[in-house]
Amino acid sequence: MRYVRVPDLILPPVSNPDMKEIQFWLRIMMEHALFMQLGFPCTEAEFIRQAIQFQRAFEELLKESECVQPAQFRDFVGRTIRLTEKIREFKRRVLHTVITCGLKLGGYNFPLLLDHISREAEYFLLVLHKVETGDTSIAYHSIIQENVFWLRIMGEHAKFIRSLLDQSERKIAQQAQAFSDEFDMLLAQARDLEGFLWDFPQVPTLPRFEEDIKSSTIRLRNFKKEAKELLERCAMLSLIPVALADHVRREAEHFLMIIDKIQRELSTERKKS
């Protein structure tokens, strides 16, 4: 009997939680490149050119992700890893240039922002490597590390909003500062719990802490959503692009999804004990 290979084209595209996660981060990386480009002074033509190249490359991968066939998925993940490694290196190189005063006209790529988006690229690489191994679950022992990463991201979002507001926006600036302080406190608490979990695998206060995080993140998400709506109506004075406001809102939504996964894991662990 002669076997005929079934063409890839008749197979349905990959549609699973792993691809949804990859698509989320591809868009995030694409937008990072855009924001970096907007933050460079016009004299930095080479940095601007590279940022545009990264924006286009991630946009192409994002479009391609909509029609990746199962047999192509592994190759697609490999190419995504290589591109993400390159943008991570680019972000770190720009950060080093900024903190050593290598940009004569400054620009708006703050060092903390560059470090922030570098850490997100590193996180995306961890996601991609987990996809390669086929295990994208949140293990119980890594719950605190997930919280530490995301709480720091959320707190920095509030700081970025505060720094990009016009000085006349006192009320919104006060709200942003309050969120910054709140997430700094939650981050410190998460790091305390990380120490507690060193010897004791289950701490009863952890589920309560996750509820506290969820409540704070919902309020921050709503604040970001309101900020985006104000920017769209030109009703808030700031240097914040609407795209950036939507970007940080979507990251808060993603963190809420991760919190739900963590809470399911905690519920499973409680049933085992």
mmCIF file of N, CA, C and O in Angstrom, residues 110-171:
data_model
loop_
_atom_site.group_PDB
_atom_site.id
_atom_site.type_symbol
_atom_site.label_atom_id
_atom_site.label_comp_id
_atom_site.label_asym_id
_atom_site.label_seq_id
_atom_site.Cartn_x
_atom_site.Cartn_y
_atom_site.Cartn_z
ATOM 1 N N PHE A 110 12.468 56.126 29.534
ATOM 2 C CA PHE A 110 13.009 56.137 30.889
ATOM 3 C C PHE A 110 13.709 54.812 31.207
ATOM 4 O O PHE A 110 13.281 53.754 30.764
ATOM 5 N N PRO A 111 14.783 54.852 31.994
ATOM 6 C CA PRO A 111 15.479 53.606 32.337
ATOM 7 C C PRO A 111 14.573 52.549 32.957
ATOM 8 O O PRO A 111 14.662 51.365 32.589
ATOM 9 N N LEU A 112 13.688 52.940 33.886
ATOM 10 C CA LEU A 112 12.811 51.956 34.512
ATOM 11 C C LEU A 112 11.859 51.342 33.490
ATOM 12 O O LEU A 112 11.564 50.141 33.548
ATOM 13 N N LEU A 113 11.404 52.141 32.534
ATOM 14 C CA LEU A 113 10.535 51.619 31.478
ATOM 15 C C LEU A 113 11.281 50.591 30.632
ATOM 16 O O LEU A 113 10.738 49.522 30.301
ATOM 17 N N LEU A 114 12.526 50.886 30.276
ATOM 18 C CA LEU A 114 13.318 49.957 29.470
ATOM 19 C C LEU A 114 13.593 48.659 30.225
ATOM 20 O O LEU A 114 13.542 47.567 29.659
ATOM 21 N N ASP A 115 13.875 48.784 31.519
ATOM 22 C CA ASP A 115 14.078 47.582 32.330
ATOM 23 C C ASP A 115 12.774 46.793 32.444
ATOM 24 O O ASP A 115 12.765 45.559 32.377
ATOM 25 N N HIS A 116 11.673 47.508 32.586
ATOM 26 C CA HIS A 116 10.338 46.911 32.688
ATOM 27 C C HIS A 116 10.030 46.062 31.462
ATOM 28 O O HIS A 116 9.641 44.895 31.578
ATOM 29 N N ILE A 117 10.213 46.614 30.271
ATOM 30 C CA ILE A 117 9.883 45.879 29.054
ATOM 31 C C ILE A 117 10.913 44.775 28.770
ATOM 32 O O ILE A 117 10.594 43.788 28.102
ATOM 33 N N SER A 118 12.135 44.928 29.299
ATOM 34 C CA SER A 118 13.122 43.843 29.200
ATOM 35 C C SER A 118 12.672 42.647 30.020
ATOM 36 O O SER A 118 12.788 41.494 29.586
ATOM 37 N N ARG A 119 12.170 42.918 31.231
ATOM 38 C CA ARG A 119 11.691 41.829 32.084
ATOM 39 C C ARG A 119 10.481 41.125 31.461
ATOM 40 O O ARG A 119 10.305 39.923 31.604
ATOM 41 N N GLU A 120 9.651 41.888 30.764
ATOM 42 C CA GLU A 120 8.503 41.266 30.104
ATOM 43 C C GLU A 120 8.958 40.378 28.945
ATOM 44 O O GLU A 120 8.364 39.322 28.699
ATOM 45 N N ALA A 121 9.996 40.780 28.231
ATOM 46 C CA ALA A 121 10.551 39.923 27.174
ATOM 47 C C ALA A 121 11.116 38.640 27.778
ATOM 48 O O ALA A 121 10.944 37.541 27.229
ATOM 49 N N GLU A 122 11.794 38.768 28.925
ATOM 50 C CA GLU A 122 12.337 37.592 29.612
ATOM 51 C C GLU A 122 11.210 36.659 30.049
ATOM 52 O O GLU A 122 11.315 35.426 29.924
ATOM 53 N N TYR A 123 10.125 37.232 30.546
ATOM 54 C CA TYR A 123 8.974 36.430 30.962
ATOM 55 C C TYR A 123 8.373 35.701 29.758
ATOM 56 O O TYR A 123 8.015 34.518 29.846
ATOM 57 N N PHE A 124 8.262 36.397 28.624
ATOM 58 C CA PHE A 124 7.723 35.784 27.411
ATOM 59 C C PHE A 124 8.593 34.603 26.979
ATOM 60 O O PHE A 124 8.080 33.557 26.561
ATOM 61 N N LEU A 125 9.906 34.734 27.110
ATOM 62 C CA LEU A 125 10.797 33.623 26.772
ATOM 63 C C LEU A 125 10.534 32.411 27.676
ATOM 64 O O LEU A 125 10.543 31.265 27.214
ATOM 65 N N LEU A 126 10.283 32.674 28.956
ATOM 66 C CA LEU A 126 9.953 31.570 29.868
ATOM 67 C C LEU A 126 8.646 30.889 29.441
ATOM 68 O O LEU A 126 8.540 29.663 29.474
ATOM 69 N N VAL A 127 7.669 31.701 29.033
ATOM 70 C CA VAL A 127 6.397 31.156 28.542
ATOM 71 C C VAL A 127 6.644 30.266 27.326
ATOM 72 O O VAL A 127 6.119 29.154 27.228
ATOM 73 N N LEU A 128 7.449 30.759 26.392
ATOM 74 C CA LEU A 128 7.718 30.013 25.160
ATOM 75 C C LEU A 128 8.439 28.699 25.439
ATOM 76 O O LEU A 128 8.140 27.670 24.824
ATOM 77 N N HIS A 129 9.384 28.718 26.368
ATOM 78 C CA HIS A 129 10.101 27.487 26.704
ATOM 79 C C HIS A 129 9.167 26.486 27.394
ATOM 80 O O HIS A 129 9.303 25.263 27.201
ATOM 81 N N LYS A 130 8.210 26.993 28.180
ATOM 82 C CA LYS A 130 7.227 26.093 28.789
ATOM 83 C C LYS A 130 6.315 25.500 27.724
ATOM 84 O O LYS A 130 5.940 24.324 27.802
ATOM 85 N N VAL A 131 5.957 26.293 26.718
ATOM 86 C CA VAL A 131 5.144 25.781 25.616
ATOM 87 C C VAL A 131 5.891 24.664 24.896
ATOM 88 O O VAL A 131 5.308 23.644 24.518
ATOM 89 N N GLU A 132 7.193 24.844 24.713
ATOM 90 C CA GLU A 132 8.012 23.809 24.053
ATOM 91 C C GLU A 132 7.970 22.480 24.811
ATOM 92 O O GLU A 132 7.951 21.415 24.202
ATOM 93 N N THR A 133 7.957 22.556 26.135
ATOM 94 C CA THR A 133 7.947 21.335 26.946
ATOM 95 C C THR A 133 6.540 20.767 27.115
ATOM 96 O O THR A 133 6.374 19.646 27.596
ATOM 97 N N GLY A 134 5.523 21.556 26.753
ATOM 98 C CA GLY A 134 4.146 21.093 26.863
ATOM 99 C C GLY A 134 3.534 21.273 28.235
ATOM 100 O O GLY A 134 2.450 20.743 28.507
ATOM 101 N N ASP A 135 4.198 22.024 29.118
ATOM 102 C CA ASP A 135 3.677 22.225 30.478
ATOM 103 C C ASP A 135 3.586 23.710 30.770
ATOM 104 O O ASP A 135 4.555 24.354 31.153
ATOM 105 N N THR A 136 2.398 24.280 30.564
ATOM 106 C CA THR A 136 2.196 25.711 30.804
ATOM 107 C C THR A 136 1.385 25.972 32.067
ATOM 108 O O THR A 136 0.903 27.082 32.281
ATOM 109 N N SER A 137 1.220 24.964 32.882
ATOM 110 C CA SER A 137 0.483 25.149 34.142
ATOM 111 C C SER A 137 1.317 25.976 35.118
ATOM 112 O O SER A 137 2.534 26.107 34.959
ATOM 113 N N ILE A 138 0.647 26.546 36.106
ATOM 114 C CA ILE A 138 1.336 27.298 37.160
ATOM 115 C C ILE A 138 1.517 26.360 38.345
ATOM 116 O O ILE A 138 0.566 26.045 39.051
ATOM 117 N N ALA A 139 2.725 25.887 38.533
ATOM 118 C CA ALA A 139 2.997 24.956 39.633
ATOM 119 C C ALA A 139 2.843 25.674 40.965
ATOM 120 O O ALA A 139 3.111 26.877 41.081
ATOM 121 N N TYR A 140 2.434 24.907 41.977
ATOM 122 C CA TYR A 140 2.196 25.500 43.297
ATOM 123 C C TYR A 140 3.429 26.240 43.809
ATOM 124 O O TYR A 140 3.329 27.341 44.345
ATOM 125 N N HIS A 141 4.615 25.645 43.621
ATOM 126 C CA HIS A 141 5.835 26.246 44.163
ATOM 127 C C HIS A 141 6.245 27.529 43.443
ATOM 128 O O HIS A 141 7.113 28.252 43.915
ATOM 129 N N SER A 142 5.607 27.811 42.274
ATOM 130 C CA SER A 142 5.974 29.026 41.538
ATOM 131 C C SER A 142 4.936 30.135 41.653
ATOM 132 O O SER A 142 5.060 31.179 41.014
ATOM 133 N N ILE A 143 3.915 29.912 42.480
ATOM 134 C CA ILE A 143 2.842 30.906 42.616
ATOM 135 C C ILE A 143 3.373 32.252 43.097
ATOM 136 O O ILE A 143 3.019 33.313 42.565
ATOM 137 N N ILE A 144 4.228 32.233 44.103
ATOM 138 C CA ILE A 144 4.740 33.491 44.641
ATOM 139 C C ILE A 144 5.586 34.225 43.608
ATOM 140 O O ILE A 144 5.503 35.452 43.463
ATOM 141 N N GLN A 145 6.403 33.470 42.852
ATOM 142 C CA GLN A 145 7.213 34.113 41.819
ATOM 143 C C GLN A 145 6.343 34.794 40.766
ATOM 144 O O GLN A 145 6.668 35.886 40.294
ATOM 145 N N GLU A 146 5.214 34.151 40.410
ATOM 146 C CA GLU A 146 4.266 34.779 39.480
ATOM 147 C C GLU A 146 3.726 36.072 40.066
ATOM 148 O O GLU A 146 3.638 37.097 39.390
ATOM 149 N N ASN A 147 3.348 36.018 41.335
ATOM 150 C CA ASN A 147 2.827 37.221 41.989
ATOM 151 C C ASN A 147 3.869 38.332 42.029
ATOM 152 O O ASN A 147 3.570 39.500 41.754
ATOM 153 N N VAL A 148 5.107 37.991 42.374
ATOM 154 C CA VAL A 148 6.173 38.994 42.466
ATOM 155 C C VAL A 148 6.371 39.681 41.113
ATOM 156 O O VAL A 148 6.465 40.905 41.026
ATOM 157 N N PHE A 149 6.420 38.874 40.051
ATOM 158 C CA PHE A 149 6.607 39.455 38.718
ATOM 159 C C PHE A 149 5.480 40.422 38.376
ATOM 160 O O PHE A 149 5.720 41.581 38.005
ATOM 161 N N TRP A 150 4.236 39.965 38.503
ATOM 162 C CA TRP A 150 3.111 40.766 38.051
ATOM 163 C C TRP A 150 2.812 41.948 38.967
ATOM 164 O O TRP A 150 2.414 43.022 38.491
ATOM 165 N N LEU A 151 2.997 41.788 40.261
ATOM 166 C CA LEU A 151 2.766 42.928 41.163
ATOM 167 C C LEU A 151 3.748 44.050 40.874
ATOM 168 O O LEU A 151 3.393 45.233 40.915
ATOM 169 N N ARG A 152 4.999 43.682 40.578
ATOM 170 C CA ARG A 152 5.977 44.721 40.221
ATOM 171 C C ARG A 152 5.575 45.411 38.918
ATOM 172 O O ARG A 152 5.656 46.643 38.808
ATOM 173 N N ILE A 153 5.105 44.630 37.938
ATOM 174 C CA ILE A 153 4.658 45.200 36.664
ATOM 175 C C ILE A 153 3.504 46.170 36.888
ATOM 176 O O ILE A 153 3.496 47.295 36.366
ATOM 177 N N MET A 154 2.504 45.767 37.680
ATOM 178 C CA MET A 154 1.340 46.627 37.929
ATOM 179 C C MET A 154 1.740 47.910 38.658
ATOM 180 O O MET A 154 1.261 48.998 38.330
ATOM 181 N N GLY A 155 2.616 47.776 39.653
ATOM 182 C CA GLY A 155 3.060 48.968 40.376
ATOM 183 C C GLY A 155 3.796 49.935 39.476
ATOM 184 O O GLY A 155 3.628 51.163 39.574
ATOM 185 N N GLU A 156 4.600 49.403 38.571
ATOM 186 C CA GLU A 156 5.342 50.278 37.656
ATOM 187 C C GLU A 156 4.419 50.939 36.646
ATOM 188 O O GLU A 156 4.647 52.088 36.243
ATOM 189 N N HIS A 157 3.364 50.249 36.231
ATOM 190 C CA HIS A 157 2.383 50.892 35.352
ATOM 191 C C HIS A 157 1.836 52.158 36.003
ATOM 192 O O HIS A 157 1.700 53.195 35.343
ATOM 193 N N ALA A 158 1.499 52.060 37.275
ATOM 194 C CA ALA A 158 0.979 53.232 37.982
ATOM 195 C C ALA A 158 2.028 54.350 38.020
ATOM 196 O O ALA A 158 1.691 55.534 37.869
ATOM 197 N N LYS A 159 3.281 53.980 38.200
ATOM 198 C CA LYS A 159 4.362 54.975 38.224
ATOM 199 C C LYS A 159 4.514 55.640 36.860
ATOM 200 O O LYS A 159 4.724 56.859 36.770
ATOM 201 N N PHE A 160 4.417 54.848 35.778
ATOM 202 C CA PHE A 160 4.552 55.420 34.439
ATOM 203 C C PHE A 160 3.410 56.385 34.138
ATOM 204 O O PHE A 160 3.618 57.456 33.555
ATOM 205 N N ILE A 161 2.195 55.992 34.517
ATOM 206 C CA ILE A 161 1.054 56.892 34.312
ATOM 207 C C ILE A 161 1.271 58.192 35.066
ATOM 208 O O ILE A 161 1.068 59.290 34.518
ATOM 209 N N ARG A 162 1.715 58.075 36.319
ATOM 210 C CA ARG A 162 1.959 59.278 37.139
ATOM 211 C C ARG A 162 3.009 60.179 36.488
ATOM 212 O O ARG A 162 2.839 61.405 36.431
ATOM 213 N N SER A 163 4.065 59.610 35.948
ATOM 214 C CA SER A 163 5.155 60.426 35.409
ATOM 215 C C SER A 163 4.813 61.069 34.071
ATOM 216 O O SER A 163 5.431 62.068 33.682
ATOM 217 N N LEU A 164 3.822 60.515 33.352
ATOM 218 C CA LEU A 164 3.474 61.044 32.032
ATOM 219 C C LEU A 164 2.266 61.984 32.066
ATOM 220 O O LEU A 164 1.882 62.537 31.032
ATOM 221 N N LEU A 165 1.670 62.165 33.230
ATOM 222 C CA LEU A 165 0.545 63.103 33.359
ATOM 223 C C LEU A 165 1.043 64.545 33.394
ATOM 224 O O LEU A 165 2.130 64.830 33.906
ATOM 225 N N ASP A 166 0.220 65.432 32.865
ATOM 226 C CA ASP A 166 0.518 66.855 33.044
ATOM 227 C C ASP A 166 0.391 67.201 34.529
ATOM 228 O O ASP A 166 -0.453 66.643 35.238
ATOM 229 N N GLN A 167 1.226 68.131 34.969
ATOM 230 C CA GLN A 167 1.236 68.492 36.398
ATOM 231 C C GLN A 167 -0.110 69.033 36.881
ATOM 232 O O GLN A 167 -0.397 68.993 38.082
ATOM 233 N N SER A 168 -0.942 69.493 35.950
ATOM 234 C CA SER A 168 -2.247 70.037 36.353
ATOM 235 C C SER A 168 -3.262 68.940 36.685
ATOM 236 O O SER A 168 -4.290 69.224 37.315
ATOM 237 N N GLU A 169 -2.969 67.712 36.288
ATOM 238 C CA GLU A 169 -3.912 66.615 36.540
ATOM 239 C C GLU A 169 -3.687 66.051 37.943
ATOM 240 O O GLU A 169 -3.340 64.887 38.141
ATOM 241 N N ARG A 170 -3.951 66.892 38.938
ATOM 242 C CA ARG A 170 -3.597 66.543 40.320
ATOM 243 C C ARG A 170 -4.389 65.346 40.862
ATOM 244 O O ARG A 170 -3.836 64.485 41.541
ATOM 245 N N LYS A 171 -5.677 65.300 40.564
ATOM 246 C CA LYS A 171 -6.506 64.226 41.108
ATOM 247 C C LYS A 171 -6.102 62.870 40.526
ATOM 248 O O LYS A 171 -5.927 61.884 41.269
#
